[in-house]
XYZ file of C-alpha atoms in Angstrom:
733
model
C 0.000 0.000 0.000
C 2.916 2.205 -0.901
C 2.516 5.945 -0.866
C -1.246 6.168 -0.220
C -1.948 6.958 3.444
C -4.608 4.602 4.842
C -7.225 7.347 5.179
C -6.764 8.507 1.581
C -7.294 4.997 0.198
C -10.222 5.120 -2.302
C -13.300 3.277 -1.028
C -13.598 1.256 -4.234
C -10.396 -0.560 -3.321
C -11.664 -1.393 0.158
C -15.415 -1.944 -0.291
C -15.675 -2.882 -3.958
C -16.805 -0.698 -6.869
C -20.605 -1.079 -6.510
C -20.838 0.071 -2.861
C -18.194 2.755 -3.440
C -20.163 4.139 -6.390
C -23.345 4.516 -4.307
C -21.366 6.126 -1.458
C -19.734 8.607 -3.837
C -22.933 9.509 -5.700
C -25.380 9.662 -2.816
C -23.284 10.571 0.212
C -20.258 12.308 -1.308
C -17.910 9.780 0.344
C -14.824 8.866 -1.688
C -12.051 7.781 0.669
C -11.634 5.750 3.849
C -11.206 9.050 5.710
C -14.509 10.388 4.321
C -16.310 7.292 5.581
C -14.718 7.496 9.035
C -15.960 11.093 9.264
C -19.506 10.058 8.275
C -20.751 10.002 11.866
C -23.901 8.292 13.186
C -26.884 10.623 13.418
C -28.181 8.900 16.548
C -27.969 5.604 18.396
C -30.677 3.021 18.984
C -30.526 1.014 22.150
C -31.776 -2.551 21.853
C -33.903 -1.644 24.803
C -32.778 -2.368 28.324
C -33.217 -5.971 29.497
C -36.844 -6.082 30.511
C -38.940 -8.431 32.611
C -41.937 -9.720 30.703
C -44.093 -8.807 33.692
C -43.538 -5.079 33.235
C -43.191 -4.395 29.517
C -43.841 -0.769 28.488
C -46.192 -0.202 25.556
C -44.941 1.159 22.218
C -41.301 0.987 23.225
C -38.368 -0.952 21.856
C -37.423 -3.610 24.347
C -34.982 -6.459 24.603
C -36.040 -9.530 26.527
C -34.182 -12.723 27.388
C -36.597 -15.632 27.557
C -37.234 -19.278 26.799
C -39.575 -20.556 24.091
C -42.592 -22.251 25.764
C -44.339 -23.285 22.564
C -44.489 -22.479 18.847
C -47.462 -23.033 16.511
C -47.813 -22.511 12.761
C -51.315 -21.471 11.642
C -52.711 -21.281 8.129
C -55.310 -18.667 7.220
C -57.045 -17.193 4.200
C -56.518 -13.558 3.214
C -56.765 -11.310 0.167
C -53.182 -12.164 -0.716
C -53.555 -15.877 0.042
C -57.236 -16.684 -0.718
C -56.996 -20.489 -0.527
C -55.923 -20.610 3.083
C -52.259 -20.515 2.098
C -51.385 -17.628 4.444
C -49.047 -18.601 7.280
C -48.662 -17.166 10.759
C -46.143 -18.399 13.338
C -47.085 -17.740 16.968
C -44.351 -18.266 19.534
C -44.987 -17.952 23.270
C -41.966 -17.097 25.399
C -41.541 -16.955 29.156
C -38.899 -15.660 31.553
C -40.516 -16.941 34.736
C -42.110 -13.543 35.497
C -44.639 -13.575 32.672
C -45.456 -14.698 29.140
C -45.290 -12.860 25.827
C -46.418 -13.729 22.322
C -44.240 -13.295 19.218
C -45.775 -13.328 15.718
C -44.187 -13.847 12.323
C -46.051 -13.750 8.986
C -45.620 -14.813 5.374
C -42.152 -15.795 4.207
C -40.773 -14.533 7.511
C -42.022 -17.669 9.308
C -39.575 -20.228 7.872
C -36.359 -19.379 9.732
C -37.915 -18.851 13.209
C -40.058 -21.991 12.703
C -36.867 -24.023 12.339
C -34.896 -22.216 15.089
C -37.354 -21.254 17.841
C -38.118 -24.712 19.195
C -39.609 -25.140 22.697
C -36.858 -24.929 25.340
C -34.627 -22.653 23.182
C -33.235 -19.631 25.002
C -32.777 -16.401 23.068
C -32.787 -12.620 23.200
C -35.656 -10.900 21.412
C -35.759 -7.202 20.449
C -38.740 -5.358 19.044
C -41.575 -2.929 19.672
C -44.319 -3.894 22.109
C -47.872 -3.737 20.735
C -51.275 -5.113 21.746
C -53.346 -7.590 19.727
C -56.564 -9.127 21.054
C -55.846 -7.474 24.401
C -52.547 -9.371 24.676
C -49.037 -7.931 24.490
C -47.003 -9.089 21.511
C -43.848 -8.456 19.492
C -44.311 -8.629 15.709
C -41.313 -9.862 13.690
C -38.763 -9.251 16.458
C -35.021 -9.475 15.814
C -33.584 -12.355 17.844
C -30.267 -13.881 18.755
C -30.079 -17.483 19.983
C -28.126 -17.930 23.219
C -25.915 -20.974 23.137
C -24.690 -21.915 26.625
C -25.395 -19.555 29.463
C -23.078 -16.595 28.822
C -24.284 -13.718 31.005
C -21.713 -11.553 29.259
C -23.247 -12.151 25.833
C -26.660 -11.220 27.202
C -25.430 -7.929 28.664
C -23.397 -6.823 25.661
C -26.084 -7.702 23.133
C -28.962 -6.193 25.085
C -27.219 -2.973 26.029
C -25.508 -2.368 22.681
C -25.795 1.137 21.243
C -26.586 0.613 17.588
C -25.353 3.504 15.413
C -27.938 4.886 12.965
C -26.189 6.612 10.039
C -27.410 9.317 7.671
C -28.448 6.921 4.887
C -30.125 6.920 1.491
C -32.726 4.710 -0.171
C -29.876 3.030 -2.038
C -27.808 2.336 1.080
C -29.401 1.454 4.417
C -27.864 2.502 7.705
C -26.858 -1.049 8.644
C -24.934 -1.457 5.356
C -23.072 1.785 6.070
C -22.392 0.411 9.573
C -20.874 -2.737 8.070
C -18.701 -0.674 5.726
C -17.532 1.452 8.685
C -16.682 -1.764 10.555
C -14.449 -2.741 7.621
C -12.474 0.538 7.603
C -12.464 1.183 11.364
C -8.974 -0.314 11.904
C -7.581 2.494 9.675
C -8.720 5.024 12.299
C -5.491 4.204 14.154
C -3.595 5.985 11.387
C -5.667 9.190 11.479
C -3.386 12.245 11.577
C -4.369 14.454 14.484
C -5.002 18.079 13.418
C -4.935 19.407 16.998
C -1.569 20.411 18.448
C -0.690 18.054 21.337
C -0.543 20.886 23.871
C -4.052 22.023 22.966
C -5.494 18.500 23.118
C -3.853 17.695 26.429
C -4.682 21.088 27.918
C -8.390 20.609 27.203
C -8.509 16.935 28.115
C -9.699 15.863 24.659
C -9.458 12.287 23.345
C -6.830 11.469 20.704
C -8.455 11.433 17.241
C -8.165 7.639 16.611
C -9.914 6.962 19.924
C -12.634 9.531 19.187
C -13.350 7.883 15.821
C -13.616 4.434 17.425
C -15.926 5.716 20.142
C -18.263 7.651 17.830
C -18.785 4.567 15.620
C -18.665 1.819 18.268
C -19.576 3.323 21.637
C -19.964 1.038 24.637
C -21.608 3.712 26.783
C -23.330 7.042 26.336
C -20.251 8.662 27.923
C -18.206 7.356 24.969
C -20.491 9.248 22.574
C -20.267 12.459 24.612
C -16.461 12.326 24.755
C -16.137 11.524 21.056
C -18.489 14.333 20.001
C -16.704 16.849 22.226
C -13.413 15.970 20.551
C -14.794 16.006 16.993
C -16.522 19.374 17.567
C -13.152 20.810 18.473
C -11.657 19.468 15.242
C -14.313 21.146 13.126
C -14.221 24.451 14.981
C -10.444 24.603 15.173
C -9.657 23.650 11.567
C -12.192 26.176 10.266
C -10.861 28.849 12.633
C -7.345 28.220 11.409
C -8.562 28.752 7.825
C -10.106 32.079 8.855
C -7.104 33.086 10.984
C -4.766 32.456 8.053
C -6.945 34.667 5.870
C -6.897 37.441 8.484
C -3.135 37.018 8.768
C -2.695 37.233 4.981
C -4.941 40.332 4.787
C -2.784 42.146 7.317
C 0.243 41.540 5.114
C -1.291 42.948 1.914
C -0.262 46.522 1.151
C -2.892 49.274 1.071
C -2.738 53.048 0.934
C -3.538 54.582 4.348
C -6.417 57.070 3.983
C -6.596 59.775 6.658
C -9.101 62.639 6.489
C -7.746 66.167 6.920
C -8.978 68.271 9.847
C -10.848 70.793 7.702
C -11.790 68.948 4.525
C -14.919 67.410 3.072
C -15.720 65.245 6.115
C -15.526 68.200 8.514
C -17.712 70.299 6.211
C -20.252 67.466 5.997
C -20.354 66.985 9.788
C -20.951 70.725 10.203
C -24.065 70.623 8.050
C -25.665 67.599 9.761
C -28.939 68.715 11.409
C -28.440 66.249 14.308
C -25.630 64.808 16.372
C -24.389 61.283 15.755
C -25.434 58.619 18.258
C -22.737 57.260 20.557
C -22.812 54.032 18.563
C -22.288 55.847 15.258
C -19.337 57.767 16.709
C -17.742 54.604 18.109
C -18.129 52.632 14.877
C -16.835 55.582 12.812
C -13.700 55.677 15.007
C -13.135 51.931 14.438
C -13.449 52.444 10.671
C -11.185 55.540 10.581
C -8.535 53.653 12.577
C -8.654 50.826 10.018
C -8.485 53.240 7.070
C -5.355 54.832 8.525
C -3.371 51.574 8.404
C -1.217 50.356 5.526
C -3.090 47.066 5.071
C -6.658 46.723 3.770
C -9.573 47.143 6.157
C -11.826 44.077 6.111
C -14.781 45.080 8.267
C -18.398 44.010 8.596
C -20.837 46.714 9.700
C -23.950 45.115 11.161
C -26.768 47.372 12.133
C -30.442 47.267 12.819
C -32.697 48.514 10.062
C -32.685 52.283 10.481
C -29.634 52.494 12.756
C -27.840 54.838 10.361
C -25.410 52.481 8.598
C -25.551 54.522 5.383
C -24.503 57.648 7.258
C -21.536 55.849 8.849
C -20.514 54.423 5.458
C -20.829 57.853 3.823
C -18.523 59.422 6.445
C -15.963 56.686 5.684
C -16.254 57.446 1.953
C -15.813 61.188 2.573
C -12.686 60.508 4.659
C -11.188 58.555 1.743
C -12.065 61.353 -0.732
C -10.444 63.831 1.667
C -7.291 61.727 1.511
C -7.226 61.922 -2.280
C -8.884 58.583 -3.085
C -12.218 57.466 -4.522
C -14.952 55.396 -2.897
C -17.415 53.024 -4.571
C -20.664 51.765 -3.098
C -22.008 48.558 -4.581
C -25.777 47.999 -4.264
C -27.620 44.783 -5.162
C -30.407 46.349 -7.268
C -30.944 49.416 -9.444
C -33.796 50.629 -7.226
C -31.433 50.537 -4.265
C -28.528 52.154 -6.125
C -30.817 55.027 -7.194
C -32.169 55.318 -3.676
C -28.647 55.485 -2.172
C -27.604 58.030 -4.790
C -30.606 60.190 -4.024
C -30.231 60.044 -0.236
C -26.433 60.611 -0.317
C -26.673 63.648 -2.632
C -29.483 65.030 -0.435
C -27.411 64.529 2.734
C -24.373 66.181 1.125
C -26.191 69.085 -0.538
C -23.737 71.457 -2.255
C -20.855 69.214 -1.100
C -21.968 66.784 -3.841
C -21.705 69.452 -6.562
C -17.961 69.373 -7.194
C -16.990 71.292 -10.325
C -20.462 72.832 -10.604
C -21.589 76.380 -10.095
C -22.751 76.725 -6.498
C -20.700 73.708 -5.386
C -18.981 74.120 -2.047
C -15.237 74.662 -1.699
C -14.435 71.055 -0.708
C -17.136 69.526 -2.900
C -16.748 66.355 -4.921
C -18.908 64.717 -7.565
C -21.241 61.835 -6.678
C -22.076 59.750 -9.753
C -24.520 56.914 -10.346
C -23.652 54.002 -12.624
C -26.258 51.345 -13.483
C -26.870 49.010 -16.419
C -29.945 50.822 -17.721
C -28.438 54.331 -18.010
C -28.463 56.079 -21.396
C -25.217 56.048 -23.391
C -24.424 59.747 -22.911
C -24.985 59.721 -19.139
C -22.963 56.538 -18.866
C -20.050 57.979 -20.865
C -20.034 61.087 -18.651
C -20.001 58.947 -15.465
C -17.145 56.754 -16.766
C -15.103 59.851 -17.631
C -15.646 61.337 -14.150
C -14.402 58.102 -12.587
C -11.313 57.798 -14.796
C -10.228 61.412 -14.230
C -10.911 61.321 -10.491
C -13.448 64.146 -10.826
C -16.018 61.891 -9.117
C -14.943 61.073 -5.576
C -17.938 58.837 -4.909
C -19.661 56.392 -7.252
C -22.765 54.405 -6.428
C -23.789 51.575 -8.667
C -24.890 48.018 -9.291
C -22.575 45.348 -10.653
C -22.293 47.578 -13.745
C -19.365 49.007 -11.721
C -17.469 45.772 -12.206
C -17.360 45.783 -16.007
C -13.993 45.987 -17.730
C -14.729 49.428 -19.187
C -14.951 50.975 -15.723
C -11.615 52.554 -14.726
C -10.957 54.409 -11.470
C -8.408 57.147 -10.970
C -7.542 55.863 -7.454
C -10.016 53.482 -5.781
C -9.465 53.560 -2.023
C -12.628 52.111 -0.464
C -15.317 49.657 -1.547
C -18.579 49.651 0.428
C -20.786 46.631 -0.275
C -24.419 46.949 0.745
C -26.225 43.752 1.740
C -23.197 41.550 1.243
C -25.070 38.269 0.848
C -26.141 39.280 -2.646
C -22.646 39.527 -4.097
C -20.526 36.696 -5.337
C -16.833 36.303 -4.810
C -15.951 37.055 -8.450
C -17.862 40.348 -8.351
C -16.210 41.485 -5.130
C -12.759 40.532 -6.417
C -13.305 42.254 -9.747
C -14.130 45.506 -7.968
C -11.246 45.175 -5.522
C -8.971 44.521 -8.499
C -9.712 48.014 -9.831
C -7.518 49.664 -7.203
C -3.785 50.209 -7.812
C -3.365 48.482 -4.455
C -6.111 46.484 -2.719
C -8.770 48.987 -1.568
C -10.231 48.953 1.934
C -13.481 46.970 2.198
C -16.555 47.739 4.290
C -19.455 45.292 4.121
C -22.864 46.426 5.415
C -25.731 44.165 6.407
C -29.026 45.145 7.987
C -30.107 41.794 9.319
C -27.369 39.403 10.200
C -28.554 36.613 7.914
C -27.743 33.151 9.225
C -24.570 32.741 7.245
C -23.396 36.163 8.351
C -24.147 35.297 11.938
C -22.203 32.105 11.448
C -19.321 33.969 9.892
C -19.497 36.513 12.687
C -19.411 33.849 15.323
C -16.474 32.355 13.408
C -15.350 35.763 12.318
C -12.841 36.413 9.590
C -14.134 39.965 9.296
C -13.623 42.502 12.040
C -17.134 43.356 13.186
C -18.749 46.659 14.139
C -22.286 46.709 15.477
C -24.786 49.577 15.451
C -27.520 48.629 17.877
C -28.896 52.027 18.891
C -31.740 53.573 16.931
C -31.340 57.293 16.211
C -33.433 59.659 18.316
C -36.897 60.321 16.911
C -37.260 56.814 15.465
C -40.532 55.197 16.455
C -41.102 51.652 17.642
C -42.888 49.251 15.278
C -45.794 47.189 16.627
C -46.019 43.789 14.904
C -48.968 41.377 15.004
C -49.774 38.032 13.388
C -53.116 38.040 11.514
C -54.430 34.440 11.287
C -56.570 34.895 8.178
C -57.904 31.317 8.084
C -58.831 30.972 11.793
C -60.097 34.552 12.191
C -61.116 36.162 8.888
C -62.481 39.218 10.746
C -58.866 39.976 11.811
C -57.963 40.402 8.118
C -60.945 42.732 7.573
C -59.724 44.744 10.569
C -56.206 44.882 9.043
C -57.568 46.685 5.969
C -59.524 49.052 8.240
C -56.255 49.868 10.036
C -54.622 50.691 6.681
C -57.513 53.075 5.869
C -57.153 54.701 9.310
C -53.431 55.313 8.715
C -54.166 56.878 5.307
C -56.933 59.041 6.791
C -54.399 60.260 9.368
C -52.237 61.477 6.464
C -49.869 58.485 6.310
C -49.130 55.768 3.717
C -48.906 51.982 3.697
C -47.148 49.065 1.995
C -48.742 45.726 1.113
C -46.113 43.058 0.346
C -46.782 39.852 -1.642
C -44.449 36.948 -2.440
C -45.145 36.903 -6.185
C -45.637 39.317 -9.086
C -48.497 37.508 -10.843
C -47.648 37.936 -14.515
C -45.529 34.777 -14.738
C -46.712 31.591 -16.430
C -48.674 29.505 -13.952
C -45.801 27.153 -13.423
C -46.031 25.482 -10.014
C -42.252 25.733 -9.639
C -42.455 29.481 -10.077
C -45.423 29.795 -7.824
C -43.171 29.874 -4.809
C -41.447 27.338 -2.687
C -42.847 23.969 -1.754
C -45.955 24.350 0.367
C -45.055 24.620 3.999
C -46.208 22.226 6.674
C -49.870 21.304 6.556
C -50.706 23.781 3.839
C -52.858 23.303 0.775
C -51.056 23.809 -2.487
C -52.372 27.178 -3.619
C -49.765 29.454 -5.202
C -48.528 32.398 -3.100
C -50.503 35.618 -3.416
C -49.415 37.923 -6.220
C -48.975 41.701 -6.360
C -51.073 42.183 -9.497
C -54.026 40.143 -8.169
C -53.975 41.599 -4.668
C -53.683 45.208 -5.893
C -56.770 44.719 -8.066
C -58.792 43.092 -5.282
C -57.865 45.811 -2.765
C -58.627 48.620 -5.206
C -62.073 47.165 -5.910
C -62.731 46.061 -2.327
C -61.469 47.045 1.125
C -59.229 49.926 -0.080
C -61.625 51.279 -2.708
C -61.196 55.005 -3.208
C -57.549 55.052 -2.089
C -54.705 55.616 -4.575
C -53.127 52.133 -4.926
C -50.026 51.496 -7.102
C -47.839 48.439 -7.767
C -44.064 47.980 -7.754
C -42.113 44.873 -8.737
C -38.765 43.795 -10.142
C -39.870 43.193 -13.735
C -41.020 46.764 -14.346
C -38.886 49.054 -16.517
C -36.364 50.914 -14.302
C -37.850 54.297 -15.260
C -41.341 53.105 -14.319
C -40.064 51.744 -11.010
C -38.358 55.010 -10.278
C -41.495 56.990 -11.148
C -43.639 54.823 -8.832
C -41.125 55.243 -5.988
C -40.957 58.993 -6.518
C -44.768 59.318 -6.394
C -44.891 57.220 -3.235
C -42.059 59.196 -1.615
C -43.847 62.452 -2.535
C -47.031 61.224 -0.821
C -49.080 61.057 -4.045
C -49.773 57.318 -3.584
C -51.644 56.018 -0.517
C -50.810 52.317 -0.730
C -47.934 50.622 -2.520
C -48.488 46.925 -3.310
C -45.021 45.484 -3.908
C -42.776 42.438 -3.944
C -39.631 42.351 -1.827
C -37.986 44.986 -4.089
C -38.753 47.363 -1.206
C -36.861 45.110 1.228
C -33.752 47.249 1.505
C -32.956 50.894 1.297
C -36.391 52.322 0.499
C -36.866 55.302 2.795
C -40.313 56.912 3.060
C -40.720 58.328 6.597
C -44.426 58.968 6.050
C -45.164 55.242 5.481
C -46.399 53.892 8.815
C -48.181 50.605 8.063
C -47.187 47.395 6.299
C -49.319 44.327 5.607
C -47.302 41.263 4.551
C -49.486 38.704 2.764
C -48.576 34.989 3.045
C -45.960 36.061 5.576
C -45.079 32.408 6.214
C -43.509 32.317 2.719
C -40.719 34.676 3.826
C -37.701 33.963 6.011
C -37.354 35.480 9.481
C -34.561 37.837 8.389
C -36.507 38.955 5.343
C -39.611 39.765 7.405
C -37.497 41.813 9.795
C -35.872 43.584 6.872
C -39.263 44.392 5.284
C -40.734 45.606 8.556
C -37.889 48.124 8.814
C -39.451 50.113 5.978
C -42.124 51.532 8.325
C -41.747 53.605 11.493
C -38.936 55.600 9.874
C -40.453 58.913 10.870
C -41.892 60.294 14.100
C -45.208 58.375 13.878
C -45.249 54.799 15.263
C -45.062 51.940 12.750
C -47.405 48.970 12.379
C -46.582 45.645 10.710
C -49.273 42.974 10.173
C -48.123 39.455 9.257
C -50.994 37.740 7.433
C -50.953 33.930 7.263
C -53.314 31.007 6.759
C -51.048 28.553 8.564
C -52.545 26.698 11.567
C -51.675 27.835 15.054
C -49.492 24.861 15.999
C -47.365 24.932 12.833
C -43.644 25.810 12.861
C -44.416 28.587 10.356
C -46.722 30.273 12.880
C -44.097 29.932 15.617
C -41.638 31.647 13.306
C -44.070 34.526 12.733
C -44.789 34.790 16.461
C -41.038 35.121 17.036
C -40.841 37.997 14.534
C -43.849 39.709 16.126
C -42.382 39.363 19.615
C -39.046 41.168 19.138
C -37.536 44.028 17.141
C -34.003 42.801 17.806
C -32.532 41.663 14.487
C -29.655 39.893 16.191
C -32.064 37.845 18.293
C -34.134 37.026 15.191
C -31.114 35.940 13.206
C -30.308 33.498 15.994
C -33.849 32.110 15.858
C -33.543 31.868 12.088
C -30.252 30.025 12.411
C -31.568 27.625 15.041
C -34.533 26.771 12.835
C -32.702 26.421 9.553
C -29.360 25.185 10.919
C -26.486 27.030 9.392
C -26.891 25.625 5.865
C -23.221 25.189 6.532
C -20.857 28.037 7.044
C -18.862 26.958 4.031
C -21.855 27.258 1.798
C -22.531 23.661 0.883
C -26.214 24.487 0.920
C -25.487 26.773 -2.013
C -22.960 24.594 -3.787
C -24.862 21.361 -3.305
C -21.944 19.534 -1.684
C -22.377 18.095 1.769
C -21.832 20.104 4.890
C -18.389 20.381 6.400
C -20.038 20.792 9.790
C -21.153 17.401 11.000
C -21.162 17.706 14.766
C -20.703 21.437 15.299
C -23.840 23.615 15.633
C -23.073 27.293 15.252
C -25.460 28.612 17.883
C -25.196 25.853 20.501
C -21.425 25.623 20.287
C -20.647 29.316 20.364
C -18.254 28.835 23.278
C -16.249 26.103 21.548
C -16.024 28.338 18.482
C -14.853 31.378 20.463
C -12.196 29.318 22.272
C -11.113 27.672 19.022
C -10.769 31.108 17.447
C -8.361 32.259 20.162
C -6.328 29.038 19.895
C -6.221 29.272 16.094
C -5.033 32.887 16.148
C -2.159 31.915 18.467
C -1.169 28.917 16.310
C -1.202 30.962 13.060
C 0.719 33.851 14.614
C 3.460 31.444 15.730
C 3.557 29.341 12.546
C 1.643 30.927 9.615
C 2.549 28.125 7.178
C 1.787 25.415 9.785
C 5.140 23.779 9.052
C 5.264 22.158 12.462
C 1.701 20.800 12.218
C 1.437 18.403 9.248
C -1.824 16.885 10.584
C -3.447 20.310 10.660
C -2.229 21.084 7.139
C -3.779 17.842 5.850
C -7.095 18.626 7.594
C -7.082 22.145 6.105
C -6.513 20.825 2.583
C -9.425 18.443 3.032
C -11.672 21.247 4.316
C -10.716 23.857 1.775
C -10.989 22.403 -1.666
C -11.083 25.156 -4.304
C -14.824 25.633 -4.238
C -14.978 26.136 -0.492
C -11.911 28.336 -0.479
C -13.678 30.611 -2.941
C -16.892 30.499 -0.998
C -15.113 31.585 2.157
C -13.524 34.402 0.192
C -16.969 35.941 -0.167
C -16.503 37.149 3.357
């Protein structure tokens, strides 16, 4: 077996090509090592040894008893009309009571030969009642030859591993395959440094692998899982620590704002003072910008906590220092919205080179895919000459034609919408790597996971600016209590009569082909299969019915950009009473006069998305109202999710709930890439402590030995974890 370490041996050599093919195709297992790391999902106990006198109903039990008698009966049934059906009834006794076993059909032959009166055996199965008598149907049994007490104990108390399996490969077949490769576990290279393992009292890796697959006691399972959790947390942390370490060694141009430049002029014209949180986070960002390696910071903030303002101050500091800043938005609506709000906030400071522009002014340009040729050419020229200090755009910014004079800072809004290639393409437009600031309003589960693991420095804005109003949220159970829905529309009318405006959000547009795949996700638990409600249908029904007489307009992603912009402008100007929209309004839309939101089929949206949507109301001085309409039954998980959203306005708390419900979809993005999860025993929320400790240990290891030359086992584990696809996925930050 020259040259191939035992754990890298292909399974087809060990298990044969047919089994190996199924394991590769259905479970993603290719080598002996992969199979050893395919851990049991749970363990069945063959029941405790039980006296026949006190058998519990509906439970799996193991009994040791003697066969008292065995009778074969014939009977007629639909399948065997001529009385050819066979039933074997075996009565067993252990001295404390009697119990009947039954076997049917072809299953009678073997026990009929083996279970003769006087035979002693162990029987395992589920207790049921038939004709008011307890029985075991088709129990598993093991004949006891001689009187070995030991055999009885070990067989009855065995913990039987149940593996994640597929229809093509049952758990017990996987168990047999594991049994075949288990001796190779002795050669597993340990990724944990000895000092760390000893210091934390963790099992050696070979022992942990033996105990997770063949535990003798529940304590074995606990010890093995504790050790394997550490492996997963530590190896991943080392990957992140090495990235942080590499980032700090890249060169970047330090960007320090002057004392009386653009930033100072902007601060002077602000009509309010920054919150403590905004000041603190701005200091963290300015400190990063002043260093000679690229900032790599995540700015998490509640909806409405003023992230855009903090990001704008960072951009102005970079312009002050002679550089340019680019803000990347996920949609055109959002890019236009950011452009509008930033030029409004800056006033004459955004009119660089124009008559009436202030002394320190710069140009703020917008660049999107749907701009006219002339406007686009002008914007590109302003970027190339450095005339424009700030550019806001969609991924149109990433195209080859776009050249910057000196790109110093990239701000990415709603990071989860941008792929690694896009981010890299934009970062590649700087002469040296630009600083990077990533903003997210709701820590989506993967962001929470990455934050808990952390390869980005994190800043948190958790204070709402003064004058922001709380948002009351309520679940409207439309199926159980239709009058609640009628009341919801009355509330919308009341808000409009008080001079305010409202949103109605639907999951679907309504002009698509009636393709069930397009009609939304799979129906949730216990739900009939109607398609999700659509903007175009709902707007019509409301206009003719409960909101008759009000000015109702629609907004969705397939409208022409100019039409979308016109609708948004009318709504922002107060000309429209109710806007019926898809989730295009989810981020960045700022209409302080909108106070109410009704979300139809709210159970079709994720927790984070609902929180994000709700943040569009209550942006002014009047209190906000969000009504979550659903037809899901009260006991369903979907309703519990909605109740959670209604019960708290804390986005960080909600993202935890979201993560606990969905599991992390894997921090390394296997949910997206379709490969299997790299996290098998580690749960991001439950194991936060392990992760935090592993992060500290990993940072120390990487600082002392960045190339891990002294830790070959760790290097091997890292290579296995970070194949190219995952490496790239992690790069998305």
